[in-house]
Amino acid sequence: MLREIQADPSLVQAACEGLKSCGYINYFGLQRFGRGGSVSGSHLIGLEIFSSNWKGALDLMFKPLDSDRPEVLEAKNSYEKADYVSAKQFLPSTMYAEIKVLERLISDPRDYYGAFHAIPRTTQLICVHAFQSYIFNLAASHRLSINLFS
Amino acid sequence: MTPDEADEENSDPVINDTEDSSTLSEINVHIVTEEDIIASKYKIQDIILPLIGKNVMLPSHGTGDYINTLLHERGLFLDTLNRTEKGGGVKSRIRGHYRRVVEFPADFSYKLVQYSNPNDTIQQTEINSLNLQPQLEGKDESESLPSAQHRQALVVEFNLSPGSYATMVLRELMKEATDASYHAEMTASTTNTVRGDMNPVELESTTASEELPSRKRTREENIS
């Protein structure tokens, strides 16, 4: 239900009929890209994965966001100082992926590959898919702008 | 596009069989040929674009170059990605596949309804979608609002294609309404406006799946 429609009913009907006959661009929705947006969104982590830049991927996971709670900011701060023990202590238990990363870094601070792969596989793949979706969305816009079909 | 303009250097990938396969990774991708265009073999909804991974085919037209540019700008190269990744790491699991560029909502229906209280759930009086004159069926004694203060809402229902997002369907709808409104203003000097901003909370929908497409069409993605 879309509320507060201020349009004339005939416009609404035109819009609905237009959608029926012309369809919609099959973009991936914003839910695909996670909380970090243009700062550290899943698609950016996905890019690091495609580039095999494991440290880059981890750094993005721990990049501070405006929406972070104080204890999360503390944890991220500690991460930046490579104090992985403190970082893990600050993190809420809900941040399971980050905790697994820190556990690996505590035992081997330079095993960035291992630390990334300590993340649950489904979570890893979310970042891969987000990057694929990001490129797809851009390509779809481009395709429809070049207008090769009638 | 006329047949003269068509050539294989400017051509889309499409799905080769018309079976409605929702996981497109194993499908037969075919680059549209001139004969196909003359025969009107494919429709706009057959056109697909890749999700980047091993062994994906790019369109042979400008968008293919555009995708390569997007990747190169980020230091990625398809032939590097195509090389087999050893070990069990995430990169060995990246599979390319394909997704339709344009979709149509199935069984799309709509109706305009009226409500007065912004916190009301659902319809009080209904407006037939073919007859868009509002009908006020009888007011509560406690609600003696003049009709000018009654609000309109649009209720839409449709079945969502697998992997598609309801938010993107609605985005197109609002955009069309905004476009239509703009054209109406240009031609007929009306003063109607459409509220183009959509508060996601208002959607009251079941969430579109974020996962890769499931095999079946989703039932009744009802935005109520």
mmCIF file of C-alpha atoms in Angstrom:
data_model
loop_
_atom_site.group_PDB
_atom_site.id
_atom_site.type_symbol
_atom_site.label_atom_id
_atom_site.label_comp_id
_atom_site.label_asym_id
_atom_site.label_seq_id
_atom_site.Cartn_x
_atom_site.Cartn_y
_atom_site.Cartn_z
ATOM 1 C CA MET A 1 0.000 0.000 0.000
ATOM 2 C CA LEU A 2 1.413 3.336 -1.008
ATOM 3 C CA ARG A 3 -0.024 6.088 1.136
ATOM 4 C CA GLU A 4 -0.445 9.805 0.662
ATOM 5 C CA ILE A 5 -0.934 9.588 -3.053
ATOM 6 C CA GLN A 6 -1.563 13.088 -4.188
ATOM 7 C CA ALA A 7 -1.855 12.434 -7.870
ATOM 8 C CA ASP A 8 -4.913 12.596 -9.979
ATOM 9 C CA PRO A 9 -6.384 9.102 -10.389
ATOM 10 C CA SER A 10 -5.877 9.185 -14.127
ATOM 11 C CA LEU A 11 -2.149 9.666 -13.622
ATOM 12 C CA VAL A 12 -2.054 6.785 -11.194
ATOM 13 C CA GLN A 13 -3.844 4.617 -13.713
ATOM 14 C CA ALA A 14 -1.422 5.682 -16.447
ATOM 15 C CA ALA A 15 1.515 4.789 -14.229
ATOM 16 C CA CYS A 16 0.104 1.373 -13.362
ATOM 17 C CA GLU A 17 -0.762 0.559 -16.955
ATOM 18 C CA GLY A 18 2.670 1.749 -18.031
ATOM 19 C CA LEU A 19 4.306 -0.593 -15.567
ATOM 20 C CA LYS A 20 2.190 -3.506 -16.776
ATOM 21 C CA SER A 21 3.054 -2.985 -20.386
ATOM 22 C CA CYS A 22 6.657 -1.789 -20.141
ATOM 23 C CA GLY A 23 7.906 -3.626 -17.092
ATOM 24 C CA TYR A 24 10.598 -2.535 -14.708
ATOM 25 C CA ILE A 25 14.367 -2.587 -14.713
ATOM 26 C CA ASN A 26 15.373 -5.681 -12.819
ATOM 27 C CA TYR A 27 17.822 -3.987 -10.496
ATOM 28 C CA PHE A 28 18.992 -5.526 -7.276
ATOM 29 C CA GLY A 29 17.444 -3.678 -4.362
ATOM 30 C CA LEU A 30 19.371 -1.674 -1.828
ATOM 31 C CA GLN A 31 19.040 -4.468 0.715
ATOM 32 C CA ARG A 32 21.703 -6.264 -1.298
ATOM 33 C CA PHE A 33 24.419 -3.821 -0.337
ATOM 34 C CA GLY A 34 24.433 -3.815 3.441
ATOM 35 C CA ARG A 35 24.794 -1.068 5.953
ATOM 36 C CA GLY A 36 28.067 0.471 5.015
ATOM 37 C CA GLY A 37 26.859 2.214 1.868
ATOM 38 C CA SER A 38 29.589 3.985 -0.010
ATOM 39 C CA VAL A 39 31.944 3.751 2.984
ATOM 40 C CA SER A 40 32.192 0.036 3.543
ATOM 41 C CA GLY A 41 29.205 -1.555 1.869
ATOM 42 C CA SER A 42 29.247 -5.259 1.116
ATOM 43 C CA HIS A 43 29.933 -4.571 -2.545
ATOM 44 C CA LEU A 44 33.170 -2.803 -1.648
ATOM 45 C CA ILE A 45 34.243 -5.742 0.450
ATOM 46 C CA GLY A 46 33.282 -7.892 -2.525
ATOM 47 C CA LEU A 47 35.652 -5.912 -4.705
ATOM 48 C CA GLU A 48 38.480 -6.612 -2.279
ATOM 49 C CA ILE A 49 37.627 -10.304 -2.494
ATOM 50 C CA PHE A 50 37.707 -10.272 -6.284
ATOM 51 C CA SER A 51 41.062 -8.517 -6.030
ATOM 52 C CA SER A 52 42.329 -11.077 -3.500
ATOM 53 C CA ASN A 53 43.052 -8.155 -1.221
ATOM 54 C CA TRP A 54 42.272 -9.875 2.053
ATOM 55 C CA LYS A 55 43.637 -7.176 4.318
ATOM 56 C CA GLY A 56 41.597 -4.635 2.388
ATOM 57 C CA ALA A 57 38.479 -6.686 2.941
ATOM 58 C CA LEU A 58 39.118 -6.931 6.673
ATOM 59 C CA ASP A 59 39.914 -3.231 6.980
ATOM 60 C CA LEU A 60 36.557 -2.407 5.401
ATOM 61 C CA MET A 61 34.742 -4.636 7.856
ATOM 62 C CA PHE A 62 36.280 -2.671 10.684
ATOM 63 C CA LYS A 63 35.866 0.774 9.241
ATOM 64 C CA PRO A 64 33.960 3.023 11.666
ATOM 65 C CA LEU A 65 30.456 4.058 10.644
ATOM 66 C CA ASP A 66 28.324 6.907 11.965
ATOM 67 C CA SER A 67 25.702 4.374 12.916
ATOM 68 C CA ASP A 68 28.053 2.330 15.098
ATOM 69 C CA ARG A 69 27.358 2.014 18.787
ATOM 70 C CA PRO A 70 30.098 3.223 21.184
ATOM 71 C CA GLU A 71 31.404 -0.259 21.998
ATOM 72 C CA VAL A 72 31.635 -1.077 18.310
ATOM 73 C CA LEU A 73 33.587 2.106 17.689
ATOM 74 C CA GLU A 74 35.941 1.127 20.512
ATOM 75 C CA ALA A 75 36.431 -2.260 18.947
ATOM 76 C CA LYS A 76 37.159 -0.768 15.548
ATOM 77 C CA ASN A 77 39.558 1.678 17.118
ATOM 78 C CA SER A 78 41.438 -1.187 18.746
ATOM 79 C CA TYR A 79 41.503 -3.063 15.456
ATOM 80 C CA GLU A 80 43.167 -0.121 13.811
ATOM 81 C CA LYS A 81 45.877 -0.215 16.440
ATOM 82 C CA ALA A 82 46.240 -3.954 15.811
ATOM 83 C CA ASP A 83 45.090 -4.612 19.365
ATOM 84 C CA TYR A 84 42.957 -7.565 18.392
ATOM 85 C CA VAL A 85 42.467 -8.816 21.943
ATOM 86 C CA SER A 86 40.842 -5.587 23.085
ATOM 87 C CA ALA A 87 38.875 -5.329 19.868
ATOM 88 C CA LYS A 88 37.339 -8.714 20.473
ATOM 89 C CA GLN A 89 36.455 -7.778 24.028
ATOM 90 C CA PHE A 90 34.593 -4.674 22.936
ATOM 91 C CA LEU A 91 32.556 -6.344 20.231
ATOM 92 C CA PRO A 92 28.982 -7.372 20.973
ATOM 93 C CA SER A 93 28.439 -11.090 20.518
ATOM 94 C CA THR A 94 26.041 -10.419 17.651
ATOM 95 C CA MET A 95 28.947 -9.398 15.432
ATOM 96 C CA TYR A 96 29.859 -12.998 14.857
ATOM 97 C CA ALA A 97 31.803 -12.576 11.619
ATOM 98 C CA GLU A 98 34.030 -9.880 13.075
ATOM 99 C CA ILE A 99 34.658 -11.991 16.158
ATOM 100 C CA LYS A 100 35.788 -14.944 14.064
ATOM 101 C CA VAL A 101 38.155 -12.665 12.183
ATOM 102 C CA LEU A 102 39.674 -11.336 15.377
ATOM 103 C CA GLU A 103 40.128 -14.824 16.806
ATOM 104 C CA ARG A 104 42.220 -15.744 13.798
ATOM 105 C CA LEU A 105 44.218 -12.534 13.918
ATOM 106 C CA ILE A 106 44.924 -13.045 17.592
ATOM 107 C CA SER A 107 46.538 -16.372 16.816
ATOM 108 C CA ASP A 108 48.293 -15.124 13.665
ATOM 109 C CA PRO A 109 48.238 -11.352 13.135
ATOM 110 C CA ARG A 110 49.396 -11.587 9.555
ATOM 111 C CA ASP A 111 47.145 -14.333 8.277
ATOM 112 C CA TYR A 112 44.703 -12.026 6.556
ATOM 113 C CA TYR A 113 43.617 -14.748 4.146
ATOM 114 C CA GLY A 114 42.876 -17.102 7.038
ATOM 115 C CA ALA A 115 41.134 -14.407 9.016
ATOM 116 C CA PHE A 116 38.832 -13.537 6.138
ATOM 117 C CA HIS A 117 38.022 -17.184 5.548
ATOM 118 C CA ALA A 118 37.129 -17.599 9.223
ATOM 119 C CA ILE A 119 33.993 -15.661 8.356
ATOM 120 C CA PRO A 120 31.001 -17.939 7.760
ATOM 121 C CA ARG A 121 30.855 -18.875 4.096
ATOM 122 C CA THR A 122 27.379 -17.471 3.554
ATOM 123 C CA THR A 123 28.561 -14.101 4.813
ATOM 124 C CA GLN A 124 31.588 -14.217 2.524
ATOM 125 C CA LEU A 125 29.336 -14.885 -0.424
ATOM 126 C CA ILE A 126 27.027 -12.007 0.460
ATOM 127 C CA CYS A 127 29.929 -9.681 -0.265
ATOM 128 C CA VAL A 128 30.714 -11.426 -3.539
ATOM 129 C CA HIS A 129 27.087 -11.213 -4.628
ATOM 130 C CA ALA A 130 26.865 -7.576 -3.587
ATOM 131 C CA PHE A 131 29.750 -6.691 -5.894
ATOM 132 C CA GLN A 132 28.221 -8.673 -8.766
ATOM 133 C CA SER A 133 24.902 -6.932 -8.136
ATOM 134 C CA TYR A 134 26.558 -3.526 -8.087
ATOM 135 C CA ILE A 135 28.195 -4.084 -11.470
ATOM 136 C CA PHE A 136 24.944 -5.551 -12.813
ATOM 137 C CA ASN A 137 22.925 -2.514 -11.727
ATOM 138 C CA LEU A 138 25.351 -0.139 -13.426
ATOM 139 C CA ALA A 139 25.417 -2.272 -16.566
ATOM 140 C CA ALA A 140 21.615 -2.463 -16.685
ATOM 141 C CA SER A 141 21.342 1.313 -16.559
ATOM 142 C CA HIS A 142 23.906 1.589 -19.294
ATOM 143 C CA ARG A 143 22.207 -1.003 -21.462
ATOM 144 C CA LEU A 144 18.883 0.752 -21.315
ATOM 145 C CA SER A 145 20.474 4.092 -22.017
ATOM 146 C CA ILE A 146 22.058 2.937 -25.259
ATOM 147 C CA ASN A 147 18.645 1.894 -26.520
ATOM 148 C CA LEU A 148 19.565 -0.707 -29.092
ATOM 149 C CA PHE A 149 16.091 -2.121 -29.430
ATOM 150 C CA SER A 150 12.793 -0.597 -30.484
ATOM 151 C CA MET B 1 16.150 -1.007 -34.370
ATOM 152 C CA THR B 2 15.966 -2.023 -37.973
ATOM 153 C CA PRO B 3 17.613 -5.136 -39.373
ATOM 154 C CA ASP B 4 20.136 -2.906 -41.121
ATOM 155 C CA GLU B 5 21.365 -1.627 -37.816
ATOM 156 C CA ALA B 6 21.716 -5.044 -36.318
ATOM 157 C CA ASP B 7 25.024 -6.744 -36.495
ATOM 158 C CA GLU B 8 26.839 -9.170 -34.307
ATOM 159 C CA GLU B 9 29.211 -6.522 -33.156
ATOM 160 C CA ASN B 10 26.356 -4.862 -31.339
ATOM 161 C CA SER B 11 24.461 -7.673 -29.845
ATOM 162 C CA ASP B 12 22.823 -8.820 -26.647
ATOM 163 C CA PRO B 13 23.164 -12.087 -24.834
ATOM 164 C CA VAL B 14 19.826 -13.813 -24.379
ATOM 165 C CA ILE B 15 18.713 -17.094 -22.938
ATOM 166 C CA ASN B 16 18.716 -19.683 -25.659
ATOM 167 C CA ASP B 17 15.763 -21.723 -24.540
ATOM 168 C CA THR B 18 12.599 -20.066 -23.451
ATOM 169 C CA GLU B 19 12.150 -22.205 -20.379
ATOM 170 C CA ASP B 20 11.739 -20.039 -17.357
ATOM 171 C CA SER B 21 14.947 -20.992 -15.659
ATOM 172 C CA SER B 22 15.536 -18.949 -12.595
ATOM 173 C CA THR B 23 19.047 -20.048 -11.752
ATOM 174 C CA LEU B 24 20.681 -18.972 -14.920
ATOM 175 C CA SER B 25 24.164 -20.283 -14.325
ATOM 176 C CA GLU B 26 23.810 -23.350 -16.491
ATOM 177 C CA ILE B 27 21.729 -21.886 -19.229
ATOM 178 C CA ASN B 28 22.688 -21.649 -22.813
ATOM 179 C CA VAL B 29 23.636 -18.083 -23.507
ATOM 180 C CA HIS B 30 23.209 -16.984 -27.061
ATOM 181 C CA ILE B 31 24.272 -13.761 -28.692
ATOM 182 C CA VAL B 32 21.447 -12.349 -30.742
ATOM 183 C CA THR B 33 22.043 -12.518 -34.491
ATOM 184 C CA GLU B 34 20.646 -10.537 -37.350
ATOM 185 C CA GLU B 35 18.390 -13.412 -38.319
ATOM 186 C CA ASP B 36 16.998 -13.481 -34.810
ATOM 187 C CA ILE B 37 16.107 -9.839 -34.993
ATOM 188 C CA ILE B 38 14.424 -10.182 -38.355
ATOM 189 C CA ALA B 39 12.467 -13.122 -37.035
ATOM 190 C CA SER B 40 11.563 -11.176 -33.881
ATOM 191 C CA LYS B 41 12.687 -14.198 -32.014
ATOM 192 C CA TYR B 42 13.522 -12.464 -28.749
ATOM 193 C CA LYS B 43 11.695 -9.940 -26.634
ATOM 194 C CA ILE B 44 13.065 -7.299 -24.346
ATOM 195 C CA GLN B 45 12.596 -9.490 -21.321
ATOM 196 C CA ASP B 46 14.870 -12.150 -22.828
ATOM 197 C CA ILE B 47 17.873 -9.872 -22.658
ATOM 198 C CA ILE B 48 20.278 -10.704 -19.906
ATOM 199 C CA LEU B 49 23.455 -9.288 -18.478
ATOM 200 C CA PRO B 50 26.175 -11.067 -16.570
ATOM 201 C CA LEU B 51 26.892 -11.295 -12.903
ATOM 202 C CA ILE B 52 30.645 -11.198 -13.019
ATOM 203 C CA GLY B 53 32.503 -14.417 -12.373
ATOM 204 C CA LYS B 54 34.285 -17.166 -14.180
ATOM 205 C CA ASN B 55 33.507 -17.592 -17.864
ATOM 206 C CA VAL B 56 30.697 -15.091 -18.237
ATOM 207 C CA MET B 57 29.900 -13.786 -21.682
ATOM 208 C CA LEU B 58 29.665 -10.073 -22.122
ATOM 209 C CA PRO B 59 27.419 -8.381 -24.661
ATOM 210 C CA SER B 60 29.272 -7.623 -27.827
ATOM 211 C CA HIS B 61 27.928 -4.073 -27.806
ATOM 212 C CA GLY B 62 28.755 -0.953 -25.826
ATOM 213 C CA THR B 63 27.604 -2.305 -22.493
ATOM 214 C CA GLY B 64 30.188 -5.068 -22.748
ATOM 215 C CA ASP B 65 32.897 -2.431 -23.114
ATOM 216 C CA TYR B 66 31.314 -0.490 -20.296
ATOM 217 C CA ILE B 67 31.465 -3.509 -18.002
ATOM 218 C CA ASN B 68 35.101 -4.074 -18.901
ATOM 219 C CA THR B 69 35.803 -0.440 -18.121
ATOM 220 C CA LEU B 70 34.090 -0.713 -14.740
ATOM 221 C CA LEU B 71 36.234 -3.720 -13.936
ATOM 222 C CA HIS B 72 39.485 -2.258 -15.243
ATOM 223 C CA GLU B 73 38.958 0.903 -13.223
ATOM 224 C CA ARG B 74 38.939 -1.361 -10.204
ATOM 225 C CA GLY B 75 41.944 -3.382 -11.246
ATOM 226 C CA LEU B 76 39.963 -6.426 -12.322
ATOM 227 C CA PHE B 77 40.325 -8.328 -15.553
ATOM 228 C CA LEU B 78 38.008 -11.017 -16.778
ATOM 229 C CA ASP B 79 40.726 -13.276 -18.088
ATOM 230 C CA THR B 80 42.365 -13.240 -14.685
ATOM 231 C CA LEU B 81 39.047 -14.124 -13.098
ATOM 232 C CA ASN B 82 38.609 -16.961 -15.546
ATOM 233 C CA ARG B 83 41.765 -18.675 -14.371
ATOM 234 C CA THR B 84 41.043 -21.491 -11.993
ATOM 235 C CA GLU B 85 41.497 -20.504 -8.400
ATOM 236 C CA LYS B 86 43.183 -23.190 -6.377
ATOM 237 C CA GLY B 87 42.291 -24.090 -2.848
ATOM 238 C CA GLY B 88 38.940 -23.990 -1.199
ATOM 239 C CA GLY B 89 38.792 -20.273 -0.683
ATOM 240 C CA VAL B 90 35.877 -18.036 -1.501
ATOM 241 C CA LYS B 91 37.299 -17.112 -4.891
ATOM 242 C CA SER B 92 37.065 -20.686 -6.083
ATOM 243 C CA ARG B 93 33.371 -20.419 -5.380
ATOM 244 C CA ILE B 94 32.665 -17.333 -7.411
ATOM 245 C CA ARG B 95 30.498 -18.392 -10.279
ATOM 246 C CA GLY B 96 29.386 -16.043 -12.938
ATOM 247 C CA HIS B 97 25.862 -16.133 -14.096
ATOM 248 C CA TYR B 98 23.160 -14.022 -15.714
ATOM 249 C CA ARG B 99 20.076 -12.022 -14.895
ATOM 250 C CA ARG B 100 17.291 -10.534 -16.966
ATOM 251 C CA VAL B 101 17.534 -6.796 -17.465
ATOM 252 C CA VAL B 102 13.810 -6.123 -17.725
ATOM 253 C CA GLU B 103 11.045 -7.959 -15.935
ATOM 254 C CA PHE B 104 7.305 -7.674 -15.929
ATOM 255 C CA PRO B 105 5.259 -8.038 -12.758
ATOM 256 C CA ALA B 106 2.889 -10.967 -13.096
ATOM 257 C CA ASP B 107 -0.810 -10.647 -12.299
ATOM 258 C CA PHE B 108 -0.482 -6.990 -11.546
ATOM 259 C CA SER B 109 -3.597 -5.366 -10.150
ATOM 260 C CA TYR B 110 -4.176 -2.056 -8.440
ATOM 261 C CA LYS B 111 -6.840 -0.008 -6.756
ATOM 262 C CA LEU B 112 -7.075 3.395 -5.214
ATOM 263 C CA VAL B 113 -8.633 3.536 -1.806
ATOM 264 C CA GLN B 114 -9.497 6.247 0.621
ATOM 265 C CA TYR B 115 -8.578 6.586 4.218
ATOM 266 C CA SER B 116 -8.731 9.453 6.609
ATOM 267 C CA ASN B 117 -6.537 8.553 9.544
ATOM 268 C CA PRO B 118 -2.871 8.229 8.592
ATOM 269 C CA ASN B 119 -2.539 5.419 11.099
ATOM 270 C CA ASP B 120 -5.389 3.403 9.682
ATOM 271 C CA THR B 121 -4.606 -0.039 8.444
ATOM 272 C CA ILE B 122 -6.238 -0.842 5.163
ATOM 273 C CA GLN B 123 -9.233 0.131 3.206
ATOM 274 C CA GLN B 124 -12.402 1.740 4.344
ATOM 275 C CA THR B 125 -14.085 2.409 1.067
ATOM 276 C CA GLU B 126 -12.781 1.006 -2.170
ATOM 277 C CA ILE B 127 -12.500 2.583 -5.538
ATOM 278 C CA ASN B 128 -12.954 0.308 -8.496
ATOM 279 C CA SER B 129 -9.768 0.405 -10.529
ATOM 280 C CA LEU B 130 -11.716 0.869 -13.722
ATOM 281 C CA ASN B 131 -13.802 3.649 -12.344
ATOM 282 C CA LEU B 132 -11.562 6.023 -10.566
ATOM 283 C CA GLN B 133 -14.194 8.344 -9.189
ATOM 284 C CA PRO B 134 -13.880 8.190 -5.443
ATOM 285 C CA GLN B 135 -16.907 6.851 -3.654
ATOM 286 C CA LEU B 136 -17.424 7.782 -0.108
ATOM 287 C CA GLU B 137 -19.718 5.206 1.284
ATOM 288 C CA GLY B 138 -20.790 6.564 4.461
ATOM 289 C CA LYS B 139 -18.891 8.197 7.136
ATOM 290 C CA ASP B 140 -18.451 7.432 10.755
ATOM 291 C CA GLU B 141 -20.332 9.831 12.894
ATOM 292 C CA SER B 142 -17.151 10.689 14.653
ATOM 293 C CA GLU B 143 -15.382 11.299 11.395
ATOM 294 C CA SER B 144 -17.094 14.160 9.781
ATOM 295 C CA LEU B 145 -14.155 15.235 7.696
ATOM 296 C CA PRO B 146 -14.968 17.041 4.527
ATOM 297 C CA SER B 147 -14.044 14.927 1.487
ATOM 298 C CA ALA B 148 -11.154 17.232 0.612
ATOM 299 C CA GLN B 149 -9.292 15.929 3.626
ATOM 300 C CA HIS B 150 -9.635 12.286 2.734
ATOM 301 C CA ARG B 151 -6.383 10.700 1.702
ATOM 302 C CA GLN B 152 -5.758 8.387 -1.130
ATOM 303 C CA ALA B 153 -3.684 5.258 -1.063
ATOM 304 C CA LEU B 154 -2.789 2.907 -3.847
ATOM 305 C CA VAL B 155 -2.947 -0.800 -3.151
ATOM 306 C CA VAL B 156 -1.014 -2.931 -5.608
ATOM 307 C CA GLU B 157 -0.738 -6.679 -5.861
ATOM 308 C CA PHE B 158 1.525 -8.697 -8.056
ATOM 309 C CA ASN B 159 3.609 -11.826 -8.245
ATOM 310 C CA LEU B 160 7.287 -11.108 -8.142
ATOM 311 C CA SER B 161 9.689 -12.903 -10.452
ATOM 312 C CA PRO B 162 12.332 -14.932 -8.610
ATOM 313 C CA GLY B 163 15.283 -12.773 -7.641
ATOM 314 C CA SER B 164 13.432 -9.557 -8.285
ATOM 315 C CA TYR B 165 12.862 -6.905 -5.684
ATOM 316 C CA ALA B 166 9.455 -5.473 -4.864
ATOM 317 C CA THR B 167 11.167 -2.167 -4.057
ATOM 318 C CA MET B 168 12.392 -1.960 -7.645
ATOM 319 C CA VAL B 169 8.916 -2.608 -9.022
ATOM 320 C CA LEU B 170 7.538 0.191 -6.893
ATOM 321 C CA ARG B 171 10.410 2.457 -7.804
ATOM 322 C CA GLU B 172 9.454 2.080 -11.445
ATOM 323 C CA LEU B 173 5.826 2.741 -10.608
ATOM 324 C CA MET B 174 6.594 5.949 -8.740
ATOM 325 C CA LYS B 175 8.983 7.038 -11.445
ATOM 326 C CA GLU B 176 6.352 6.419 -14.112
ATOM 327 C CA ALA B 177 3.850 8.390 -12.103
ATOM 328 C CA THR B 178 6.341 11.204 -11.687
ATOM 329 C CA ASP B 179 7.109 11.128 -15.403
ATOM 330 C CA ALA B 180 3.428 11.018 -16.283
ATOM 331 C CA SER B 181 2.775 13.895 -13.955
ATOM 332 C CA TYR B 182 5.577 15.872 -15.522
ATOM 333 C CA HIS B 183 4.191 15.320 -18.989
ATOM 334 C CA ALA B 184 0.739 16.231 -17.863
ATOM 335 C CA GLU B 185 2.086 19.471 -16.491
ATOM 336 C CA MET B 186 3.863 20.252 -19.681
ATOM 337 C CA THR B 187 0.863 19.629 -21.859
ATOM 338 C CA ALA B 188 -2.213 20.372 -19.834
ATOM 339 C CA SER B 189 -1.011 22.731 -17.147
ATOM 340 C CA THR B 190 -2.389 20.668 -14.326
ATOM 341 C CA THR B 191 -1.128 21.167 -10.832
ATOM 342 C CA ASN B 192 -1.120 17.538 -9.769
ATOM 343 C CA THR B 193 1.935 16.185 -8.107
ATOM 344 C CA VAL B 194 2.925 12.734 -7.132
ATOM 345 C CA ARG B 195 4.796 11.968 -4.026
ATOM 346 C CA GLY B 196 7.893 10.374 -5.396
ATOM 347 C CA ASP B 197 9.606 9.542 -2.141
ATOM 348 C CA MET B 198 8.740 6.202 -0.775
ATOM 349 C CA ASN B 199 9.214 5.438 2.852
ATOM 350 C CA PRO B 200 10.219 1.779 2.911
ATOM 351 C CA VAL B 201 8.308 1.335 6.134
ATOM 352 C CA GLU B 202 5.103 2.112 4.294
ATOM 353 C CA LEU B 203 5.522 -0.850 2.018
ATOM 354 C CA GLU B 204 4.167 -3.286 4.592
ATOM 355 C CA SER B 205 5.356 -6.081 2.396
ATOM 356 C CA THR B 206 6.836 -9.458 2.878
ATOM 357 C CA THR B 207 10.504 -9.037 2.213
ATOM 358 C CA ALA B 208 11.826 -9.828 -1.196
ATOM 359 C CA SER B 209 14.392 -12.533 -1.036
ATOM 360 C CA GLU B 210 17.997 -11.418 -0.954
ATOM 361 C CA GLU B 211 19.252 -14.797 -1.912
ATOM 362 C CA LEU B 212 19.860 -16.051 -5.392
ATOM 363 C CA PRO B 213 16.678 -16.833 -7.255
ATOM 364 C CA SER B 214 14.724 -19.854 -6.153
ATOM 365 C CA ARG B 215 13.406 -22.291 -8.674
ATOM 366 C CA LYS B 216 9.742 -21.487 -8.420
ATOM 367 C CA ARG B 217 7.991 -18.225 -9.039
ATOM 368 C CA THR B 218 7.138 -16.731 -5.691
ATOM 369 C CA ARG B 219 3.498 -16.882 -4.797
ATOM 370 C CA GLU B 220 1.515 -13.716 -4.262
ATOM 371 C CA GLU B 221 4.087 -11.179 -3.204
ATOM 372 C CA ASN B 222 1.293 -9.231 -1.672
ATOM 373 C CA ILE B 223 1.995 -5.676 -0.799
ATOM 374 C CA SER B 224 -0.939 -5.133 1.417
#
